[in-house]
Coordinates of C-alpha atoms and ligand atoms in Angstrom, one line a residue:
M1 CA 108.6 113.5 72.2
K2 CA 106.9 114.3 75.7
A3 CA 109.1 113.2 78.7
P4 CA 107.0 111.0 80.9
L5 CA 106.3 112.5 84.8
S6 CA 108.9 111.4 86.8
I7 CA 109.8 111.5 90.5
L8 CA 112.9 110.4 92.1
V9 CA 113.8 110.5 95.8
H10 CA 116.3 109.6 97.9
G11 CA 116.3 108.9 101.8
G12 CA 120.3 110.0 102.6
A13 CA 123.4 108.5 101.8
G14 CA 125.8 106.8 104.0
P15 CA 127.8 103.4 105.4
H16 CA 125.4 100.4 105.5
R17 CA 125.2 99.3 108.7
P18 CA 124.1 96.0 110.2
D19 CA 121.0 97.2 112.1
D20 CA 120.2 99.3 108.9
D21 CA 116.0 99.3 108.7
V22 CA 116.6 98.8 104.9
A23 CA 112.9 97.7 104.4
A24 CA 111.5 100.9 106.1
A25 CA 114.1 103.0 104.2
Q26 CA 112.7 101.7 101.1
A27 CA 109.4 102.0 102.0
G28 CA 109.3 105.3 103.2
C29 CA 111.3 106.3 99.6
L30 CA 108.5 104.4 97.3
A31 CA 105.8 106.2 99.5
A32 CA 107.3 109.6 98.9
A33 CA 107.7 109.2 95.1
R34 CA 103.9 107.7 95.0
A35 CA 102.6 110.6 96.5
G36 CA 105.1 113.1 94.5
H37 CA 103.9 111.5 91.6
A38 CA 100.5 111.8 92.1
V39 CA 100.6 115.5 92.3
L40 CA 102.3 115.5 89.0
K41 CA 99.1 113.0 87.4
R42 CA 96.7 115.7 89.1
G43 CA 98.8 118.5 87.0
G44 CA 100.9 119.8 89.7
S45 CA 104.4 121.0 88.9
A46 CA 107.5 119.7 89.1
V47 CA 107.9 122.5 92.6
D48 CA 104.5 120.8 93.8
A49 CA 105.4 117.3 93.6
V50 CA 109.1 117.6 95.2
E51 CA 107.6 119.6 98.2
A52 CA 105.2 116.9 98.9
A53 CA 107.5 114.3 98.9
V54 CA 110.2 115.8 100.7
R55 CA 106.9 116.7 103.2
L56 CA 106.5 113.1 103.3
L57 CA 110.0 111.9 104.3
E58 CA 110.1 115.0 106.9
D59 CA 107.1 113.5 108.6
D60 CA 108.9 110.0 108.8
P61 CA 110.9 109.6 111.5
V62 CA 113.2 107.2 109.6
F63 CA 115.1 109.8 108.2
N64 CA 117.6 112.6 109.1
A65 CA 114.9 115.4 108.4
G66 CA 112.4 116.8 110.1
V67 CA 111.1 114.5 113.0
G68 CA 113.9 112.2 113.7
A69 CA 116.6 114.8 112.1
A70 CA 120.0 114.5 113.3
L71 CA 120.9 116.6 116.7
T72 CA 123.4 119.2 117.2
R73 CA 126.3 119.0 119.9
D74 CA 124.0 120.0 122.2
G75 CA 121.1 118.1 121.3
A76 CA 118.5 119.8 119.5
A77 CA 117.3 119.6 115.7
E78 CA 118.5 122.3 113.7
L79 CA 117.2 121.9 110.0
D80 CA 118.2 123.0 106.6
A81 CA 116.1 123.0 103.6
S82 CA 116.0 124.5 99.9
V83 CA 114.2 124.2 96.6
M84 CA 114.8 124.9 93.2
D85 CA 112.3 125.5 89.8
G86 CA 114.2 124.8 86.8
A87 CA 111.8 126.7 85.0
T88 CA 112.8 130.1 86.4
L89 CA 115.4 129.6 88.4
S90 CA 114.1 130.8 91.8
A91 CA 114.7 129.2 94.5
G92 CA 114.7 129.4 98.3
A93 CA 115.9 128.1 101.2
V94 CA 116.1 127.7 105.3
A95 CA 119.1 127.1 107.6
C96 CA 119.1 126.5 111.2
V97 CA 115.5 126.6 111.8
T98 CA 114.1 124.8 115.1
C99 CA 110.5 124.8 115.1
F100 CA 109.2 123.3 112.0
Q101 CA 108.0 120.1 111.2
N102 CA 108.3 120.9 107.3
P103 CA 111.7 123.2 106.5
I104 CA 110.8 122.8 103.0
T105 CA 107.5 124.6 102.9
L106 CA 108.9 127.2 104.5
A107 CA 111.9 127.2 101.8
R108 CA 109.4 127.4 99.2
R109 CA 107.4 130.2 101.0
V110 CA 110.9 132.1 100.9
M111 CA 111.0 131.3 97.0
E112 CA 107.7 132.8 96.5
D113 CA 107.1 135.4 99.0
T114 CA 110.4 137.5 99.5
P115 CA 112.7 138.7 97.1
H116 CA 115.2 136.1 98.9
I117 CA 116.8 133.3 98.6
M118 CA 117.8 132.2 101.9
L119 CA 116.7 133.1 105.4
V120 CA 118.5 131.8 108.8
G121 CA 117.4 131.0 112.3
A122 CA 115.4 133.6 114.0
G123 CA 114.2 135.4 111.0
A124 CA 113.7 132.3 109.0
E125 CA 111.2 131.3 112.5
A126 CA 109.9 134.7 112.6
F127 CA 109.2 134.5 109.0
G128 CA 107.6 131.4 109.4
R129 CA 105.4 132.2 112.2
A130 CA 104.1 135.6 110.2
R131 CA 103.6 133.6 106.9
G132 CA 100.8 130.9 109.7
L133 CA 103.3 127.6 109.2
P134 CA 102.8 125.5 111.9
V135 CA 104.9 125.9 114.9
I136 CA 105.9 122.8 117.1
A137 CA 108.5 122.0 120.2
N138 CA 112.0 121.4 119.0
E139 CA 111.8 118.3 121.6
R140 CA 109.0 116.8 119.3
L141 CA 111.5 116.9 116.2
V142 CA 114.1 114.3 118.4
T143 CA 113.6 110.9 118.4
A144 CA 115.2 108.3 120.7
Q145 CA 117.2 107.3 117.9
A146 CA 118.4 110.5 117.2
R147 CA 119.9 110.7 120.4
R148 CA 121.2 107.3 120.9
E149 CA 123.1 108.3 117.9
L150 CA 124.2 111.7 119.3
E151 CA 125.2 109.6 122.2
T152 CA 127.2 106.8 120.5
H153 CA 129.0 109.4 117.9
R154 CA 127.8 107.6 115.1
V155 CA 127.6 109.3 111.6
S156 CA 123.9 110.4 110.8
T157 CA 122.4 109.2 107.9
G158 CA 118.8 109.9 106.1
T159 CA 118.9 113.2 104.7
V160 CA 116.1 113.3 101.9
G161 CA 115.4 114.8 98.3
A162 CA 113.7 114.9 95.2
V163 CA 113.7 115.8 91.7
A164 CA 110.8 115.8 89.2
I165 CA 109.8 116.7 85.8
D166 CA 106.1 117.6 85.0
G167 CA 103.9 117.7 82.2
A168 CA 105.1 120.8 81.0
G169 CA 108.4 119.6 80.6
H170 CA 109.9 121.5 84.0
L171 CA 112.0 120.4 86.5
A172 CA 112.3 120.9 90.1
A173 CA 115.0 119.3 93.2
A174 CA 114.2 119.8 96.6
T175 CA 116.4 119.1 100.0
S176 CA 115.9 118.7 103.5
T177 CA 118.4 117.7 106.5
G178 CA 119.3 117.4 110.2
G179 CA 122.6 117.7 108.8
T180 CA 125.4 115.9 110.3
T181 CA 125.2 114.4 114.1
G182 CA 127.2 116.1 116.6
K183 CA 127.3 119.5 114.3
L184 CA 128.2 122.6 116.0
P185 CA 125.4 124.7 116.6
G186 CA 124.8 127.1 113.8
R187 CA 126.6 125.0 111.5
V188 CA 124.9 124.9 107.9
G189 CA 125.6 121.9 105.2
D190 CA 125.2 121.8 101.7
S191 CA 121.8 121.0 101.8
P192 CA 120.4 124.5 101.8
L193 CA 122.9 126.0 99.4
I194 CA 121.9 126.2 96.0
G195 CA 124.3 124.7 93.6
C196 CA 125.7 122.7 96.3
G197 CA 123.1 120.4 97.4
T198 CA 120.6 121.5 95.5
Y199 CA 120.2 122.8 91.8
A200 CA 117.7 123.0 89.2
D201 CA 117.8 123.8 85.5
D202 CA 115.0 123.0 82.6
M203 CA 117.9 123.3 80.0
K204 CA 120.2 121.4 82.2
A205 CA 119.1 118.9 85.3
A206 CA 117.3 118.9 88.6
V207 CA 120.1 117.3 91.0
S208 CA 119.8 116.7 95.0
C209 CA 122.4 115.8 97.1
T210 CA 123.6 113.7 100.3
G211 CA 126.6 112.8 101.8
L212 CA 129.2 115.1 103.6
G213 CA 128.2 119.0 103.5
E214 CA 131.5 120.2 103.7
A215 CA 133.0 118.2 100.9
I216 CA 129.9 118.6 98.6
I217 CA 129.9 122.2 99.1
R218 CA 133.6 122.6 98.0
V219 CA 133.3 121.3 94.8
S220 CA 129.5 122.6 94.2
L221 CA 128.3 119.3 93.6
A222 CA 124.6 119.9 92.6
R223 CA 125.7 122.7 89.9
H224 CA 128.8 120.4 89.1
A225 CA 126.4 117.5 88.2
A226 CA 124.0 119.4 86.1
D227 CA 126.7 121.1 84.0
L228 CA 127.9 117.4 83.2
V229 CA 124.6 116.8 81.9
A230 CA 124.1 119.8 80.0
S231 CA 127.8 119.0 78.5
G232 CA 125.8 116.0 77.0
L233 CA 126.6 113.3 79.4
D234 CA 123.9 110.5 80.1
G235 CA 122.2 110.7 83.7
F236 CA 124.1 108.3 85.1
A237 CA 127.8 109.1 83.6
A238 CA 127.3 112.4 84.7
A239 CA 126.1 111.6 88.2
R240 CA 129.6 109.3 88.6
A241 CA 131.5 111.8 87.1
A242 CA 130.2 114.6 89.3
L243 CA 131.2 112.2 92.4
E244 CA 134.8 111.6 91.3
A245 CA 135.1 115.7 91.5
L246 CA 134.5 115.1 95.1
A247 CA 137.7 112.4 95.8
R248 CA 139.4 115.7 95.7
A249 CA 137.6 117.2 98.6
R250 CA 137.8 114.1 100.3
G251 CA 134.2 112.8 100.9
A252 CA 131.8 110.3 100.5
A253 CA 128.3 111.2 98.9
G254 CA 125.5 109.9 96.6
L255 CA 123.2 112.3 94.1
I256 CA 120.0 112.0 92.0
L257 CA 118.9 113.8 89.2
V258 CA 116.3 114.2 86.2
T259 CA 117.6 115.2 82.6
P260 CA 115.5 117.8 80.7
A261 CA 114.3 114.3 78.8
G262 CA 112.9 112.7 81.5
Q263 CA 115.8 110.3 82.4
L264 CA 115.8 109.3 86.1
A265 CA 119.8 108.5 87.4
W266 CA 121.8 108.5 90.5
A267 CA 125.3 107.4 92.1
F268 CA 126.8 107.2 95.2
S269 CA 130.5 106.9 96.5
T270 CA 129.1 105.7 99.6
Q271 CA 128.1 102.1 100.6
R272 CA 124.6 102.8 100.2
M273 CA 121.9 105.3 99.4
A274 CA 118.4 104.9 100.1
R275 CA 115.7 105.8 96.5
G276 CA 112.6 105.2 95.3
W277 CA 111.1 106.5 91.8
V278 CA 108.0 106.5 89.7
N279 CA 108.4 107.4 86.2
G280 CA 106.5 105.9 82.9
A281 CA 108.2 102.8 83.1
G282 CA 106.8 102.2 86.8
E283 CA 108.0 102.3 90.0
G284 CA 110.8 100.6 92.0
A285 CA 113.1 101.6 95.3
G286 CA 116.8 100.3 96.4
F287 CA 119.2 100.7 98.9
G288 CA 122.6 99.4 98.2
P289 CA 124.2 99.2 95.0
D290 CA 122.6 98.2 92.1
P291 CA 122.1 94.8 91.0
R292 CA 124.2 93.9 88.0
Ligands
LIG1 N1 124.8 116.6 103.3 C1 124.2 116.8 104.6 C2 124.7 117.7 105.7 O1 126.3 117.8 105.3 C3 124.3 115.6 105.2 C4 123.9 114.1 104.7 O2 123.3 114.0 103.4 O3 124.0 113.1 105.6 O4 124.1 118.4 106.0

């Protein structure tokens, strides 16, 4: 049976705070999921859909990606992003880029236009300029909210990601982030690392992660979750089991996934994870734990 066109996005896992703008996070995730789903309905690929969804979230200052990214100790936005195509196992990633609003598109260009998987810093930026991607001053990525978080030493939340299955049954995953507030300049988290923050394989699953990157990297969380789906676990059971592996790495995180059968699933060991989805059964959004 053909899987329904489906997309699931996340807007970051983290602590639940009294001043969290739950409505804005849910609305942003749902809008991104709808945008990605519209791409699928027009016959676009899963890669097209996750890129479109993540671009919208990068443009939304509510999230820690693109505009509104978490800031380094020095007050700059340094962005990481990656994308993976489950049909071909092609992948592209960028890290520590400072002058693009949509690093996910730069990551896709790396995937499609170079023999490499990842470009970082000045080299990634030179490549993006040469490809004609719009360049933006770093200050324009910095929001008052991100500055306040840096000043008050708050844990950043709001990394974004998307997973999708298209009409040909192909899977894709994408993730984009400003990383962790107050990080050292040059720090790279899990989000641009294939197998850690992002993974997609048509024979396993497509996965995007969020949470403490240093812990996620230690257990290769995205690949681990995909392997658990391939071993026969239901999507939700696989997502939960993958997070159990994080306990040893002393981290809390969340992840979203889509299985080759088109099941959308998620789990988080943080207090909450913003998410939104559109599938054959309809659409929805969540923030905290699912109602039982
Ligand atoms: N995983 C991201 C990082 O460590 C942060 C997050 O998801 O909140 O860069």
